[in-house]
């Protein structure tokens, strides 16, 4: 990766953080994925599942994409002033735009049947009229506003430890917001308070047992001596 690209990624990250609103919950951002010739970039996060849009945007199952009217728009190639294919990506991808037809629809909601702690996607661009929102049960956790950048990269969004989200909304007030190879990871269950207390209590019992064993061993050694 060139120094220019590294600087661009740092600049994009700094601006994304500057565009965060409603900081109810922290969403950590990182950049970088695995490049596949002709298919763009994919997530490198262990345990992540990928949606590549080759069969369209799923409208049933564990992940549901929805949009008003005709629903989410999946396209390929480039149409000037309508949508632009991400760099080195000759496959199908999702486009979000305020046309309300086959050129692009807005907004696109991505709902997850289970809570997730990670979401990633290959960005064709992240312009000032693009935005990404993260929700937990319809409560807005984070809103990220775009920057005027045509830099193509894989972007990763992580929830903080013991936090999660179950809906992502992509929006664009102008043509267009192009992304591909979405990825997500199911969040690990957070222990219930009673479980945590039970674990602590069990640990305390084990500690007392070990202490008693040591005291018994000392008494036995003293008797033998």
XYZ file of C-alpha atoms in Angstrom:
225
model
C 0.000 0.000 0.000
C 1.415 3.392 -0.945
C 2.026 6.198 1.541
C -0.613 8.257 -0.254
C -3.235 5.543 0.279
C -2.263 5.186 3.933
C -2.635 8.933 4.448
C -5.974 8.889 2.628
C -7.277 6.145 4.895
C -6.173 8.060 8.001
C -7.854 11.204 6.701
C -11.076 9.342 5.922
C -11.098 7.754 9.362
C -10.555 11.076 11.105
C -13.371 12.691 9.165
C -15.748 9.785 9.789
C -15.154 10.102 13.503
C -15.787 13.838 13.233
C -19.135 13.059 11.592
C -20.415 10.812 14.374
C -23.609 12.002 16.040
C -25.690 10.757 18.946
C -22.882 8.911 20.780
C -25.111 6.531 22.748
C -22.812 3.615 22.047
C -19.303 3.387 20.645
C -18.703 2.048 17.148
C -15.030 1.516 16.360
C -13.921 1.959 12.744
C -11.027 0.303 10.929
C -10.039 -0.012 7.281
C -8.752 -2.856 5.160
C -9.909 -6.183 3.776
C -8.792 -8.944 1.446
C -8.589 -8.084 -2.256
C -9.951 -10.587 -4.776
C -9.190 -9.737 -8.430
C -12.331 -8.621 -10.247
C -14.471 -8.854 -7.102
C -13.229 -5.938 -5.033
C -12.415 -6.468 -1.364
C -13.854 -8.814 1.258
C -13.829 -8.835 5.043
C -10.789 -10.307 6.773
C -12.539 -10.514 10.152
C -12.614 -14.089 11.545
C -16.100 -15.546 11.836
C -17.707 -12.979 9.551
C -20.346 -14.041 7.013
C -20.465 -12.337 3.607
C -23.308 -11.140 1.377
C -21.951 -10.571 -2.145
C -25.254 -9.663 -3.913
C -24.695 -12.124 -6.754
C -28.169 -13.451 -5.983
C -29.523 -10.014 -5.163
C -30.102 -8.497 -1.730
C -31.689 -11.059 0.626
C -35.283 -10.253 1.590
C -35.801 -13.201 3.931
C -33.758 -15.283 6.334
C -31.290 -14.202 9.028
C -30.493 -10.935 7.198
C -33.202 -8.878 5.490
C -32.623 -5.938 3.146
C -35.580 -3.614 2.645
C -36.338 -0.291 0.961
C -39.504 1.588 -0.067
C -41.276 0.709 -3.303
C -39.339 -1.730 -5.449
C -36.942 -2.561 -2.637
C -33.120 -2.577 -2.603
C -31.350 -2.025 -5.929
C -28.546 -4.365 -6.991
C -26.675 -3.435 -10.181
C -23.443 -4.072 -12.072
C -21.237 -1.857 -14.196
C -21.376 1.932 -14.392
C -23.898 4.458 -15.681
C -22.541 7.992 -15.630
C -24.219 10.243 -13.053
C -26.265 7.286 -11.784
C -23.932 4.710 -10.196
C -20.258 3.809 -10.421
C -18.774 0.379 -9.905
C -16.249 0.177 -7.040
C -12.619 -0.232 -8.063
C -11.702 -3.667 -9.494
C -15.230 -4.957 -8.870
C -16.943 -6.445 -11.915
C -19.625 -8.241 -9.917
C -23.041 -7.140 -8.698
C -23.220 -4.559 -5.908
C -25.759 -2.547 -3.911
C -26.489 1.055 -4.877
C -28.457 3.522 -2.756
C -29.862 6.657 -4.404
C -33.049 8.776 -4.242
C -34.402 7.695 -7.653
C -36.924 5.254 -6.239
C -36.566 2.903 -9.200
C -34.137 0.440 -10.794
C -31.411 3.094 -10.798
C -31.337 3.160 -7.004
C -33.628 3.313 -3.995
C -33.361 5.069 -0.625
C -33.129 4.282 2.317
C -31.926 0.679 2.570
C -32.431 -1.010 5.932
C -30.471 -4.127 6.824
C -32.096 -6.046 9.675
C -30.444 -8.939 11.501
C -32.362 -11.723 13.238
C -29.603 -11.955 15.846
C -27.528 -9.267 17.492
C -24.220 -8.603 15.773
C -21.019 -6.957 16.964
C -19.437 -6.362 13.547
C -20.495 -5.053 10.146
C -18.232 -4.462 7.157
C -18.546 -3.436 3.512
C -16.507 -2.541 0.461
C -17.003 1.179 -0.157
C -17.118 2.542 -3.673
C -17.022 5.991 -2.089
C -18.262 7.724 1.042
C -19.525 11.117 -0.073
C -20.975 13.935 2.010
C -24.504 12.960 0.956
C -24.046 9.360 2.158
C -24.697 8.133 5.688
C -24.607 4.932 7.745
C -26.739 4.503 10.866
C -26.512 1.753 13.486
C -29.500 0.727 15.586
C -30.364 -1.631 18.422
C -34.098 -2.420 18.479
C -34.857 0.833 16.597
C -32.797 2.928 19.021
C -30.172 4.943 17.140
C -26.686 4.154 18.430
C -24.515 5.940 15.866
C -24.881 7.999 12.716
C -21.861 8.354 10.435
C -21.907 11.030 7.753
C -19.791 10.695 4.621
C -16.921 12.765 3.292
C -16.153 13.865 -0.247
C -13.888 10.949 -1.040
C -13.714 8.559 -3.972
C -11.197 6.337 -2.193
C -12.259 2.687 -2.464
C -11.567 0.598 0.625
C -13.060 -2.021 2.906
C -14.417 -0.464 6.081
C -15.081 -2.369 9.313
C -17.423 -1.282 12.104
C -17.089 -2.936 15.520
C -19.315 -2.598 18.577
C -17.511 -2.193 21.872
C -17.145 -5.172 24.187
C -20.489 -6.533 25.442
C -22.365 -4.215 23.063
C -24.177 -5.018 19.833
C -26.598 -3.797 17.185
C -29.197 -5.436 14.938
C -29.947 -2.943 12.181
C -27.897 -0.868 9.742
C -29.416 1.811 7.507
C -27.680 3.113 4.379
C -28.924 6.429 2.978
C -27.979 8.817 0.194
C -29.586 12.127 -0.800
C -27.889 12.098 -4.234
C -26.504 9.472 -6.660
C -25.117 7.335 -5.253
C -23.883 5.202 -2.371
C -22.281 2.050 -3.810
C -21.156 -0.831 -1.599
C -20.401 -4.522 -2.025
C -19.433 -7.639 -0.092
C -21.238 -6.792 3.120
C -20.135 -8.840 6.130
C -21.428 -9.375 9.645
C -20.605 -11.380 12.756
C -23.039 -12.694 15.359
C -22.346 -11.196 18.787
C -21.315 -13.438 21.648
C -24.045 -13.672 24.324
C -23.449 -11.327 27.252
C -23.565 -13.234 30.577
C -26.593 -12.426 32.723
C -25.770 -10.685 36.047
C -26.904 -13.783 37.968
C -24.538 -15.907 35.886
C -21.660 -13.550 36.603
C -22.453 -13.570 40.327
C -22.753 -17.345 40.234
C -19.347 -17.594 38.592
C -17.829 -15.284 41.200
C -19.433 -17.280 44.012
C -18.120 -20.536 42.557
C -14.663 -18.982 42.324
C -14.862 -17.941 45.969
C -15.811 -21.488 47.012
C -12.869 -22.924 45.074
C -10.509 -20.394 46.687
C -11.707 -21.315 50.185
C -11.372 -25.015 49.394
C -7.791 -24.527 48.217
C -6.963 -22.515 51.339
C -8.416 -25.231 53.566
C -6.419 -27.883 51.690
C -3.218 -25.893 52.243
C -3.977 -25.488 55.953
C -4.717 -29.211 56.290
C -1.480 -30.048 54.497
C 0.478 -27.746 56.813
C -1.118 -29.393 59.873
C -0.287 -32.837 58.512
C 3.321 -31.855 57.839
C 3.629 -30.442 61.378
C 2.266 -33.680 62.872
C 4.689 -35.792 60.856
C 7.608 -33.597 61.906
